[in-house]
mmCIF file of C-alpha atoms in Angstrom:
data_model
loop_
_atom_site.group_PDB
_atom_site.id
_atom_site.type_symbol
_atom_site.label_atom_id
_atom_site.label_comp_id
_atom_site.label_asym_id
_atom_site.label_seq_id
_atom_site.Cartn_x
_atom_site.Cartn_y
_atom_site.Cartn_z
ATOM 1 C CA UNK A 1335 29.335 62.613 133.127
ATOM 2 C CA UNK A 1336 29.170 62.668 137.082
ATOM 3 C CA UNK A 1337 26.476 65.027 138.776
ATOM 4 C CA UNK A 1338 27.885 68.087 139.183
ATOM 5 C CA UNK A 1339 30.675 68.066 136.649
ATOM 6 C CA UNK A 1340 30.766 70.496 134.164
ATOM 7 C CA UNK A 1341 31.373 69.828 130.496
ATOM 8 C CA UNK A 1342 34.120 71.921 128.350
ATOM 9 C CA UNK A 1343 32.393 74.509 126.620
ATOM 10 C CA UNK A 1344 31.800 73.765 122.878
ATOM 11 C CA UNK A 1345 34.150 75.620 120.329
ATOM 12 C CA UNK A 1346 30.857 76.633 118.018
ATOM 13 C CA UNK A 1347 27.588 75.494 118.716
ATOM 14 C CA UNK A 1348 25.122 77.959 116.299
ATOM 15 C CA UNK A 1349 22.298 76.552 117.353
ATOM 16 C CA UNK A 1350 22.723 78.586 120.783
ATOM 17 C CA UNK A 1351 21.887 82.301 120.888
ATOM 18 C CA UNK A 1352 25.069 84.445 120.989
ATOM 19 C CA UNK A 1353 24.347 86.157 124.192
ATOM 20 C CA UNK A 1354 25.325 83.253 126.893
ATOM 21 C CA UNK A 1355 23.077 82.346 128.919
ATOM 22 C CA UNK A 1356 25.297 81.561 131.634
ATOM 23 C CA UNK A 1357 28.913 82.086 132.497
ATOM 24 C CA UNK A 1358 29.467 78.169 133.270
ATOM 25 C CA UNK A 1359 27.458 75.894 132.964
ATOM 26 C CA UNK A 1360 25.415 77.778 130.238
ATOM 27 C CA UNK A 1361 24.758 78.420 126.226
ATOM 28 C CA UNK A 1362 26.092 79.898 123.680
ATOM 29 C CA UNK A 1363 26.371 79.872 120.213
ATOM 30 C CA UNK A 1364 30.328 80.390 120.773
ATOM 31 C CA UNK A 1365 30.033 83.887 118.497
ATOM 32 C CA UNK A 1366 31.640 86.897 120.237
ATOM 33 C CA UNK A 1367 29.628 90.453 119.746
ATOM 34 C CA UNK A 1368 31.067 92.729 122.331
ATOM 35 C CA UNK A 1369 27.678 94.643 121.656
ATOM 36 C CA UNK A 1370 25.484 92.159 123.086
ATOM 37 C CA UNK A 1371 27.102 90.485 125.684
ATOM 38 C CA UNK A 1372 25.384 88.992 129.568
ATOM 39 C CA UNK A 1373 27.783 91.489 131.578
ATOM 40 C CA UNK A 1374 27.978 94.757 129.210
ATOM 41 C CA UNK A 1375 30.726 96.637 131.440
ATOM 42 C CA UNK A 1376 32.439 93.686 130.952
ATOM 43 C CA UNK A 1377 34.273 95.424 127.917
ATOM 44 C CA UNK A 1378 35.476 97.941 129.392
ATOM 45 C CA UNK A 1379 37.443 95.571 131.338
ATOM 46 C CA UNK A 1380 38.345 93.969 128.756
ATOM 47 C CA UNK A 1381 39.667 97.137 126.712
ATOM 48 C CA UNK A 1382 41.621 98.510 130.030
ATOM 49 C CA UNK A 1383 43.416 94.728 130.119
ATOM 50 C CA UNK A 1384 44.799 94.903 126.105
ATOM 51 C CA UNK A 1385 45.382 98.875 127.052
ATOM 52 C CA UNK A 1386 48.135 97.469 129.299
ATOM 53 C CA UNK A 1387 50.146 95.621 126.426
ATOM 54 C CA UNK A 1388 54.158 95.711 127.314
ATOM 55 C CA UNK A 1389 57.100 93.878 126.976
ATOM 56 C CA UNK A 1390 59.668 92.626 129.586
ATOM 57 C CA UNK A 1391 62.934 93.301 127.348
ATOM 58 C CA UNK A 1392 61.580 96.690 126.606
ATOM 59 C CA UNK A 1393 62.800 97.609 130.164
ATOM 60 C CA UNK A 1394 66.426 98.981 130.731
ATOM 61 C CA UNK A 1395 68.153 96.493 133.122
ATOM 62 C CA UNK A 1396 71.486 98.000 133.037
ATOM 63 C CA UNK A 1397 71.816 100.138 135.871
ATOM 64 C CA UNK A 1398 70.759 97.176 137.913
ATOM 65 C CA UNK A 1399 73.078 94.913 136.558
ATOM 66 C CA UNK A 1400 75.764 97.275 137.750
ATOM 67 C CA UNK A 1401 73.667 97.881 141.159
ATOM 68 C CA UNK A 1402 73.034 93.672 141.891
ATOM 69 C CA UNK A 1403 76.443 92.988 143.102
ATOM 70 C CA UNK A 1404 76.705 96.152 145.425
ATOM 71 C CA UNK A 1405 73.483 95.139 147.949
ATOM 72 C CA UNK A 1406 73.765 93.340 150.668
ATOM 73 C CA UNK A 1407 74.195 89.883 151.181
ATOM 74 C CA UNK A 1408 70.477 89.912 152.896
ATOM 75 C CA UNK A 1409 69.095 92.209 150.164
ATOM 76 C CA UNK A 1410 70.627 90.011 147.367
ATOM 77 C CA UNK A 1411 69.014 86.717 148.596
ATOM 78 C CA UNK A 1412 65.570 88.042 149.565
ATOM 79 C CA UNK A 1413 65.559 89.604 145.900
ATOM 80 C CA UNK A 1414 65.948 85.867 144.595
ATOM 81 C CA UNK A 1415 63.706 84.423 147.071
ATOM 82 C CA UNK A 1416 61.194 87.093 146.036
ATOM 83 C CA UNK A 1417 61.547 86.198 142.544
ATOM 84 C CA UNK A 1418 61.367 82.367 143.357
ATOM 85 C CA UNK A 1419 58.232 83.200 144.820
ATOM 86 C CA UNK A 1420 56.559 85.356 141.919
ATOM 87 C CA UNK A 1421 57.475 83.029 139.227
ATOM 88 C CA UNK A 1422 55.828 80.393 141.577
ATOM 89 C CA UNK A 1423 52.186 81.784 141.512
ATOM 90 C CA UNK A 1424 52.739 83.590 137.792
ATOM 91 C CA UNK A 1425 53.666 80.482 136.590
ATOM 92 C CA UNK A 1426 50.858 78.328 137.002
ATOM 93 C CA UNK A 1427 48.610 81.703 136.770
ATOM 94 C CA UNK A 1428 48.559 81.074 132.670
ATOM 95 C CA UNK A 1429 47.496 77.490 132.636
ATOM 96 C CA UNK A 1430 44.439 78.473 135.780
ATOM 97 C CA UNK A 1431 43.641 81.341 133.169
ATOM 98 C CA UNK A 1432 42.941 78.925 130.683
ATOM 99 C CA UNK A 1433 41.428 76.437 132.352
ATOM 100 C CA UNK A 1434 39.055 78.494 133.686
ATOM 101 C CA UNK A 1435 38.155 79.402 129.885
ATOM 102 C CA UNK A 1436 37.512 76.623 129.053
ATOM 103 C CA UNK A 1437 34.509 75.591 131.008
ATOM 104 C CA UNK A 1438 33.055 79.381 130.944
ATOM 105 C CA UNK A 1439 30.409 78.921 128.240
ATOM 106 C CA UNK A 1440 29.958 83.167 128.115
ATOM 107 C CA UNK A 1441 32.504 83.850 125.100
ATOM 108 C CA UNK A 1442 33.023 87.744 126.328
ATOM 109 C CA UNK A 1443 34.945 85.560 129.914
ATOM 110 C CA UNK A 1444 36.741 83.306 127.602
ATOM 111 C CA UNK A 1445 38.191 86.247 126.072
ATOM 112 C CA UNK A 1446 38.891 88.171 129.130
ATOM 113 C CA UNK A 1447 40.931 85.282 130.220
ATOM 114 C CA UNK A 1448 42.625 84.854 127.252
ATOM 115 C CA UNK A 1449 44.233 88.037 127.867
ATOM 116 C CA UNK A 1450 44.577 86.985 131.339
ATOM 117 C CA UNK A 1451 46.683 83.969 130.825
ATOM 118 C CA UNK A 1452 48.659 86.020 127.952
ATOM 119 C CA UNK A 1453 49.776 88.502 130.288
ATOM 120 C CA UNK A 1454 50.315 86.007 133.318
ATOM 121 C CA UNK A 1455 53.171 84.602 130.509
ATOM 122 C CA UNK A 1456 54.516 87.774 130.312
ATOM 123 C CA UNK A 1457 55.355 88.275 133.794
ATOM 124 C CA UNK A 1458 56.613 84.731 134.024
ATOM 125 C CA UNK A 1459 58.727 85.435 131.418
ATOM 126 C CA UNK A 1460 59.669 89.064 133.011
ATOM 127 C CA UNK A 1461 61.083 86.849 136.222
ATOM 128 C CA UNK A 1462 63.755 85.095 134.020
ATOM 129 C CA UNK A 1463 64.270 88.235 132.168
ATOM 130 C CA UNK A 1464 65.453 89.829 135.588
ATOM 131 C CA UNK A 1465 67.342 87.417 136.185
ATOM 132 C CA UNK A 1466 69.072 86.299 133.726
ATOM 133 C CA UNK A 1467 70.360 90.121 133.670
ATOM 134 C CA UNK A 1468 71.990 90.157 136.888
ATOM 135 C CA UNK A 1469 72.858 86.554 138.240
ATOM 136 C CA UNK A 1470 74.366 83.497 136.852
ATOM 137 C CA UNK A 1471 72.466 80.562 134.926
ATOM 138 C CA UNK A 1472 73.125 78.604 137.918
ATOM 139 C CA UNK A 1473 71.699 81.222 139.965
ATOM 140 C CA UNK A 1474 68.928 81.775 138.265
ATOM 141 C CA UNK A 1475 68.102 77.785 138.105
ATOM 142 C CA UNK A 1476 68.208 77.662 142.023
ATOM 143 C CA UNK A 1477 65.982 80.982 143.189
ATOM 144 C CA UNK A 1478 63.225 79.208 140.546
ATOM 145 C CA UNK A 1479 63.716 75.641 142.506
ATOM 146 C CA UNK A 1480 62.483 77.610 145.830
ATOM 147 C CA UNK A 1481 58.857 77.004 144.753
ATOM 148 C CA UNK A 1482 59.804 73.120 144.701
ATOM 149 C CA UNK A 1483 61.939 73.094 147.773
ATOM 150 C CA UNK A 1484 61.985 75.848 150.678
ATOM 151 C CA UNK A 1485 59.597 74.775 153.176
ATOM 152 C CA UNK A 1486 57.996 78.320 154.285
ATOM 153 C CA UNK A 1487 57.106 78.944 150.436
ATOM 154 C CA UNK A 1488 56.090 75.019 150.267
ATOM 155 C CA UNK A 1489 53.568 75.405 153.542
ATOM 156 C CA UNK A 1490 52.456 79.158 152.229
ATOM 157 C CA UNK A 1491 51.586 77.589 148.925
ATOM 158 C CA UNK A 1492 49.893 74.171 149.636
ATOM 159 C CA UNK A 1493 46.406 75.447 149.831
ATOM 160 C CA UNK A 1494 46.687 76.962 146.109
ATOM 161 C CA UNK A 1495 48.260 74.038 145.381
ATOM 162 C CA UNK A 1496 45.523 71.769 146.744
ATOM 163 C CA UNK A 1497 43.173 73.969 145.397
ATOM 164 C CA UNK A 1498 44.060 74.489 141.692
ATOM 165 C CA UNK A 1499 44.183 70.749 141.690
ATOM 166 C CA UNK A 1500 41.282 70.098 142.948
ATOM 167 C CA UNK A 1501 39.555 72.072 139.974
ATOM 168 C CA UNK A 1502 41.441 70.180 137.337
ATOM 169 C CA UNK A 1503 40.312 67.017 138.897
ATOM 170 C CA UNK A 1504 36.769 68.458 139.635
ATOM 171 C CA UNK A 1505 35.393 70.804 137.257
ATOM 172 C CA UNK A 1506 32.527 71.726 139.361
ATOM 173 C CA UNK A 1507 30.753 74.873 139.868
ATOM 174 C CA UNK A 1508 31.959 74.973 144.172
ATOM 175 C CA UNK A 1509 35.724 74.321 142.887
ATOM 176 C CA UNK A 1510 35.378 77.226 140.603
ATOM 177 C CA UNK A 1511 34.168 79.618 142.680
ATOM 178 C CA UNK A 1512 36.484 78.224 145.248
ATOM 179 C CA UNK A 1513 39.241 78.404 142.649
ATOM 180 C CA UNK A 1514 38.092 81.770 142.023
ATOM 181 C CA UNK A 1515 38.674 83.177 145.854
ATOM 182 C CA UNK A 1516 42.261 81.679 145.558
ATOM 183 C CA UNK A 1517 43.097 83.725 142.221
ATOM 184 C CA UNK A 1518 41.641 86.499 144.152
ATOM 185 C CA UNK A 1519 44.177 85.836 146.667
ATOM 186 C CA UNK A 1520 46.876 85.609 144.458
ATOM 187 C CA UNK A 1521 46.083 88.571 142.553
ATOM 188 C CA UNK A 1522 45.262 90.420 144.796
ATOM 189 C CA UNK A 1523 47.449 90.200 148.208
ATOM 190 C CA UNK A 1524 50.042 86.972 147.472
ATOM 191 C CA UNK A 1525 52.522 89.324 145.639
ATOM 192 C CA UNK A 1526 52.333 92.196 147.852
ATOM 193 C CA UNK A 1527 54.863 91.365 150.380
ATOM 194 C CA UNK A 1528 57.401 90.594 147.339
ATOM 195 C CA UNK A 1529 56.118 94.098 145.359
ATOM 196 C CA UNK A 1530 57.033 95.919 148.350
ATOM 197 C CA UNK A 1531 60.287 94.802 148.177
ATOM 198 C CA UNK A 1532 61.241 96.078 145.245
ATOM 199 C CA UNK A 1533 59.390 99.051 146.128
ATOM 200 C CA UNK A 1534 61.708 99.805 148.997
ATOM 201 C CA UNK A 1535 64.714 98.957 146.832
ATOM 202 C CA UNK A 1536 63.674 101.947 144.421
ATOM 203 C CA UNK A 1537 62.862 104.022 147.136
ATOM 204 C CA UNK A 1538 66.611 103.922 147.947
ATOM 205 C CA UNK A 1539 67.467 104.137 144.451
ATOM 206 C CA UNK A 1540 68.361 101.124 144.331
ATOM 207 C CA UNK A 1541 67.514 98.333 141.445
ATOM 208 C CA UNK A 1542 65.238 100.539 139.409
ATOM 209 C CA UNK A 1543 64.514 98.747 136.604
ATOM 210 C CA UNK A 1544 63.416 96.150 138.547
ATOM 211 C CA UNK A 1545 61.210 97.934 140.664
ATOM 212 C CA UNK A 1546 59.830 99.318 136.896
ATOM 213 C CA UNK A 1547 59.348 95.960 135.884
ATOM 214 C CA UNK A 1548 57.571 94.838 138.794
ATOM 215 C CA UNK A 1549 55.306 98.771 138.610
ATOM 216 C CA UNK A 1550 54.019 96.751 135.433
ATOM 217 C CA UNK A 1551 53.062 93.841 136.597
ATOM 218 C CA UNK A 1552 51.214 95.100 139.953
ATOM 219 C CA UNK A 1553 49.021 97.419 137.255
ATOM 220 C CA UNK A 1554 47.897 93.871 135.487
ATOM 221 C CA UNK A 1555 47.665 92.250 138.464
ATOM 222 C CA UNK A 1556 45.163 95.331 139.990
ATOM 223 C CA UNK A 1557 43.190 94.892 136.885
ATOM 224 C CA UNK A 1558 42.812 91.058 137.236
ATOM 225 C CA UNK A 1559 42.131 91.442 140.775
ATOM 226 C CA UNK A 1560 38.966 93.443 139.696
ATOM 227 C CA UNK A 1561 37.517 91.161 136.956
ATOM 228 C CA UNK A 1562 38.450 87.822 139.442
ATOM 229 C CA UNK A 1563 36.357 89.947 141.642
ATOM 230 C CA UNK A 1564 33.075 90.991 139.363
ATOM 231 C CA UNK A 1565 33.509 87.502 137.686
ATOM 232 C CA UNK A 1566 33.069 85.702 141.681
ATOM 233 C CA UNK A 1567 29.911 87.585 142.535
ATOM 234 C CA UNK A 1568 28.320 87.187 138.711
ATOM 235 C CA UNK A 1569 29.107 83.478 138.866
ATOM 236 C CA UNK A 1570 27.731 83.288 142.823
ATOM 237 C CA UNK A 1571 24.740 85.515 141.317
ATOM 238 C CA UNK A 1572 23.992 82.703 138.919
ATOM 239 C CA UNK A 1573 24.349 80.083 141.182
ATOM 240 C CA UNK A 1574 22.754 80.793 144.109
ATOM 241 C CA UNK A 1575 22.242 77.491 145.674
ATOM 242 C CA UNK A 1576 26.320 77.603 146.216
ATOM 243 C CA UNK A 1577 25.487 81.075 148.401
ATOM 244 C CA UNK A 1578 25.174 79.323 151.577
ATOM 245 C CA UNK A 1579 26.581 80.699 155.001
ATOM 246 C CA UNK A 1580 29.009 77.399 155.071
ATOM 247 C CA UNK A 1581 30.456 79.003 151.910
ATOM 248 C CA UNK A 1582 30.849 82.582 153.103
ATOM 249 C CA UNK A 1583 32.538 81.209 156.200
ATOM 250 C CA UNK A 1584 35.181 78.947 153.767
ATOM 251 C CA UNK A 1585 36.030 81.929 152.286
ATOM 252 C CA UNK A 1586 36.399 83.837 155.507
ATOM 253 C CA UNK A 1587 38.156 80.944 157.359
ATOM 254 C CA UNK A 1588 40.979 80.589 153.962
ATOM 255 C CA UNK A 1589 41.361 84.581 153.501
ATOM 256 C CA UNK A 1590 42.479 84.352 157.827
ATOM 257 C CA UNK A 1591 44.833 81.343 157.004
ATOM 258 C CA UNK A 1592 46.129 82.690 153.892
ATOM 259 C CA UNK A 1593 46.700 86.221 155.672
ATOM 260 C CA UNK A 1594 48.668 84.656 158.241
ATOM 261 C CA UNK A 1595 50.690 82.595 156.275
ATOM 262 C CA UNK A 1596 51.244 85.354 153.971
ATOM 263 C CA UNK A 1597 52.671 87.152 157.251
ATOM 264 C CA UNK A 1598 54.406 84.437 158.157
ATOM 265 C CA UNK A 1599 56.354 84.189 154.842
ATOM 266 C CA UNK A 1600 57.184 87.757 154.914
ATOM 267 C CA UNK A 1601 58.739 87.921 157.888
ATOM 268 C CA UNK A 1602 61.010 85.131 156.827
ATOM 269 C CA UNK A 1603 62.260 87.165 153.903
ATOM 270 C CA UNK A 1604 61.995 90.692 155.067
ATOM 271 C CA UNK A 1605 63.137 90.435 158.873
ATOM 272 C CA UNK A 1606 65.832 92.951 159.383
ATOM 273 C CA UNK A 1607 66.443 94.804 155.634
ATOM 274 C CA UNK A 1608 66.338 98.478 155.996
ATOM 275 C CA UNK A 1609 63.389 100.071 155.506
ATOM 276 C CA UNK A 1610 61.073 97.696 156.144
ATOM 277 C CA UNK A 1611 58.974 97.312 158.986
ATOM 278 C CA UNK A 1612 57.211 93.990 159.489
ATOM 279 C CA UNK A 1613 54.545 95.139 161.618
ATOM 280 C CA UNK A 1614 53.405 97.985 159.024
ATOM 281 C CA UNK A 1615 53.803 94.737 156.719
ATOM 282 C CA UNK A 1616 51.690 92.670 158.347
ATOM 283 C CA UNK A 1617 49.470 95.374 158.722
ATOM 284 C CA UNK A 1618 49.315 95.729 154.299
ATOM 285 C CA UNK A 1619 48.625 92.243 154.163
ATOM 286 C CA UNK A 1620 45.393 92.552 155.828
ATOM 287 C CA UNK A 1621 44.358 95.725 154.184
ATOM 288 C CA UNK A 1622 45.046 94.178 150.850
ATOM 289 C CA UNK A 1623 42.770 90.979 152.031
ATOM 290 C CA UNK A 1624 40.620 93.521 153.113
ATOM 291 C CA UNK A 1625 39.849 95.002 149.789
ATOM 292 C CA UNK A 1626 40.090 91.539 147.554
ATOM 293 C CA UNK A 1627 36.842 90.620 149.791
ATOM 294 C CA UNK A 1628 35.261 94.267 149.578
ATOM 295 C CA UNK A 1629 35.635 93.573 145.326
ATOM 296 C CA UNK A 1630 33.718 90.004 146.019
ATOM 297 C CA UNK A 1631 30.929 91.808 147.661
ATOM 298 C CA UNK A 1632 31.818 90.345 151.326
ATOM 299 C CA UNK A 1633 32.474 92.131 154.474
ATOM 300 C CA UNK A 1634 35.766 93.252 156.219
ATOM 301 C CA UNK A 1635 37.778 90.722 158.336
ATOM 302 C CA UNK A 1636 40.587 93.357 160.014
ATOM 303 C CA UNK A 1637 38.354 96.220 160.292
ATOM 304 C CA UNK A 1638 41.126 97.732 162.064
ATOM 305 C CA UNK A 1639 43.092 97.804 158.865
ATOM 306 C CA UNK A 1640 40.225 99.624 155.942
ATOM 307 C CA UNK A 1641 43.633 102.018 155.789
ATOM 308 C CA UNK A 1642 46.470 101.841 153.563
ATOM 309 C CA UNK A 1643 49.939 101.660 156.327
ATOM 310 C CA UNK A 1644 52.115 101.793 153.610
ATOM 311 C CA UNK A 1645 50.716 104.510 151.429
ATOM 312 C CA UNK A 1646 54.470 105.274 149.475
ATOM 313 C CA UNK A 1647 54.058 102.412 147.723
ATOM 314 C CA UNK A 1648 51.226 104.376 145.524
ATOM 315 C CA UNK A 1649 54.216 106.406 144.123
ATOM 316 C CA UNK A 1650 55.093 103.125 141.858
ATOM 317 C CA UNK A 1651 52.091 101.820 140.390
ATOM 318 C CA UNK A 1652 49.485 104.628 141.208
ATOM 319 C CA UNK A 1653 48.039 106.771 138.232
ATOM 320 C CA UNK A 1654 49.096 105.560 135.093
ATOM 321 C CA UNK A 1655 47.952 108.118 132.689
ATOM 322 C CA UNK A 1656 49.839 107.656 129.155
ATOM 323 C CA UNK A 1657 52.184 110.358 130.469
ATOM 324 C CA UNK A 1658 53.694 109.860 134.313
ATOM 325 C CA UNK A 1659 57.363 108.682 134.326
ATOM 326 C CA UNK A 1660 58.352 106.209 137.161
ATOM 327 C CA UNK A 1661 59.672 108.094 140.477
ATOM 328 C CA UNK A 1662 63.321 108.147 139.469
ATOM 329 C CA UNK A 1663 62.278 109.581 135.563
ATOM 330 C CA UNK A 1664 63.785 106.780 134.437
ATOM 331 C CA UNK A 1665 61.264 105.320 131.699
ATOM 332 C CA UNK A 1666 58.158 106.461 130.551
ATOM 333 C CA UNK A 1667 55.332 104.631 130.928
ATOM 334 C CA UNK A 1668 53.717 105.532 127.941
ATOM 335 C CA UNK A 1669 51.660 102.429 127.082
ATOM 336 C CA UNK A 1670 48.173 103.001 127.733
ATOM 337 C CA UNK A 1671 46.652 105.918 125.913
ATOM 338 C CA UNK A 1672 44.792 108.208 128.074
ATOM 339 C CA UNK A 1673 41.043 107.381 128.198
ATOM 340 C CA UNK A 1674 38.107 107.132 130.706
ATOM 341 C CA UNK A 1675 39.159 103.545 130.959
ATOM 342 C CA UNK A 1676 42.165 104.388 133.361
ATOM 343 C CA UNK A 1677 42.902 104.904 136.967
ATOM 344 C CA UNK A 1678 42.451 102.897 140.210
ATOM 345 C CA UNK A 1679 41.680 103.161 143.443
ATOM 346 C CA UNK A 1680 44.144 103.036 146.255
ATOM 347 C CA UNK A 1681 46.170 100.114 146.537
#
């Protein structure tokens, strides 16, 4: 085994104690109490993650089948860029999921991510489900091929790309927590542009169950934005020779590339649809890169931006409470009971 490289975490290995001893690179019997675990709050993460079970047929999709062919040329092909786009970081969302599992040797983050990588299917799957309701096979076929073939989505994705490689090929403790900051990123501010989309489509009343749909997946995405987060500084805790200022300022210096290529892509597939404004856009993406960095314990880059611009997009994703309907009443969202495990704070 090279220096550095980290082994696979064994399956069952009793002669470990069953509280790990580290979340990678550590021991562990492999045994799973919830009750004595490294990270204790750590459950209650996990319990608000399986509180968020749903399903993507269980969402009506036949207003919007009715709706699809009335929008405008513009709106139609940014809604199947958008979705080319999601299903490109959801997809390989489930497989990062896993792989990261498999070299944590804390069984409580295996878990976590096993629910992680279950739900990342689910939106994947959510993404053809949309699709396939409103557009042709062959249609459908060519907005997923955008991840392989438009060049703005190619040159906004080849640092996750590079990346997520890089960890499969190098297992090492600086590619996770580098991999780490990237699923950060993708949790927590890659979407955004394409959830605000939809947003403004409902707004307008326009592709509801869509915009529902996507509501759903921006609530598992907020939650996996927070554990990425508490997971990042634990792991960084643990390993403190990777805590250097050349690390802080790699994170810094790919946050301010990914922000502006984030800008740049949405402004190639938002420019001109009504009710959008790009510079209010642009001004989201930074407040959402904001926050993903405030979550990994590091400082504000845009501290002109600590505000929320668009604040109406709260209306679709904000307070989920076992009992709020969406804004146009048309589903309830009745899937997490009501506990002191819900809420969030502002998008």
């Amino acid at each position: 085994m090279s220096k550095g490289i980290l082994e696979k975490a064994k399956t069952l290995d009793p002669l470990n104690p069953n509280k790990s001893t580290g979340i990678f690179g550590g021991k562990s019997s492999g045994i799973l109490n919830w009750n004595d675990i490294a990270y204790p709050h750590w459950y209650k993460m996990y319990k608000r993650l399986v509180g968020n079970y749903w399903q993507a047929d269980e969402v009506n999709m036949s207003p919007d089948v009715k709706q699809f062919p009335e929008l405008t040329e513009q709106e139609r092909d940014a809604y199947l860029k958008i979705i080319g786009l999601l299903s490109t970081l959801d997809g390989p969302q489930t497989r990062t999921a896993l792989l990261i599992s498999l070299y944590a040797t804390d069984p409580s983050v295996q878990s976590i991510m096993a629910v992680i990588a279950q739900q990342e299917a689910v939106h994947n799957e959510s993404y053809s489900y949309v699709l396939s309701s409103v557009v042709s096979l062959g249609e459908q076929n060519e907005s997923f091929e955008l991840g392989r073939k438009d060049p703005i989505l190619l040159k906004r994705n080849e640092n996750i790309i590079k990346q997520y490689n890089e960890f499969v090929e190098n297992p090492t403790i600086s590619n996770i927590l580098k991999t780490l900051v990237y699923t950060s990123l993708l949790e927590g501010m890659f979407f955004y542009s394409g959830f605000a989309f939809f947003y403004n489509l409902a707004r307008r009343n326009k592709m509801v169950g869509t915009s529902t749909m996507i509501s759903y997946i921006n609530r598992d995405e907020l939650e996996h934005g927070r554990f990425i987060g508490e997971l990042f500084r634990a792991t960084l805790s643990e390993h403190p020779e990777e805590n250097t200022p050349e690390f802080t300022d790699w994170v810094y210096d790919h946050f301010r590339e990914s922000v502006d290529l984030e800008i740049e892509w949405s402004s190639y597939v938002l420019e001109g649809l009504e009710g959008i404004d790009l510079e209010e856009m642009s001004g989201y993406i930074k407040y959402r890169a904001n926050k993903m960095l405030r979550m990994m314990g590091l400082s504000e880059i845009y501290p002109e931006h600590v505000e929320n611009p668009m604040k109406w997009i709260r209306a679709y994703v904000d307070n989920f409470d076992g009992t709020k309907t969406d804004f146009f009443e048309q589903k309830s969202r009745q899937y997490t009971k009501t506990s002191d495990l819900n809420g969030f704070d502002d998008l």
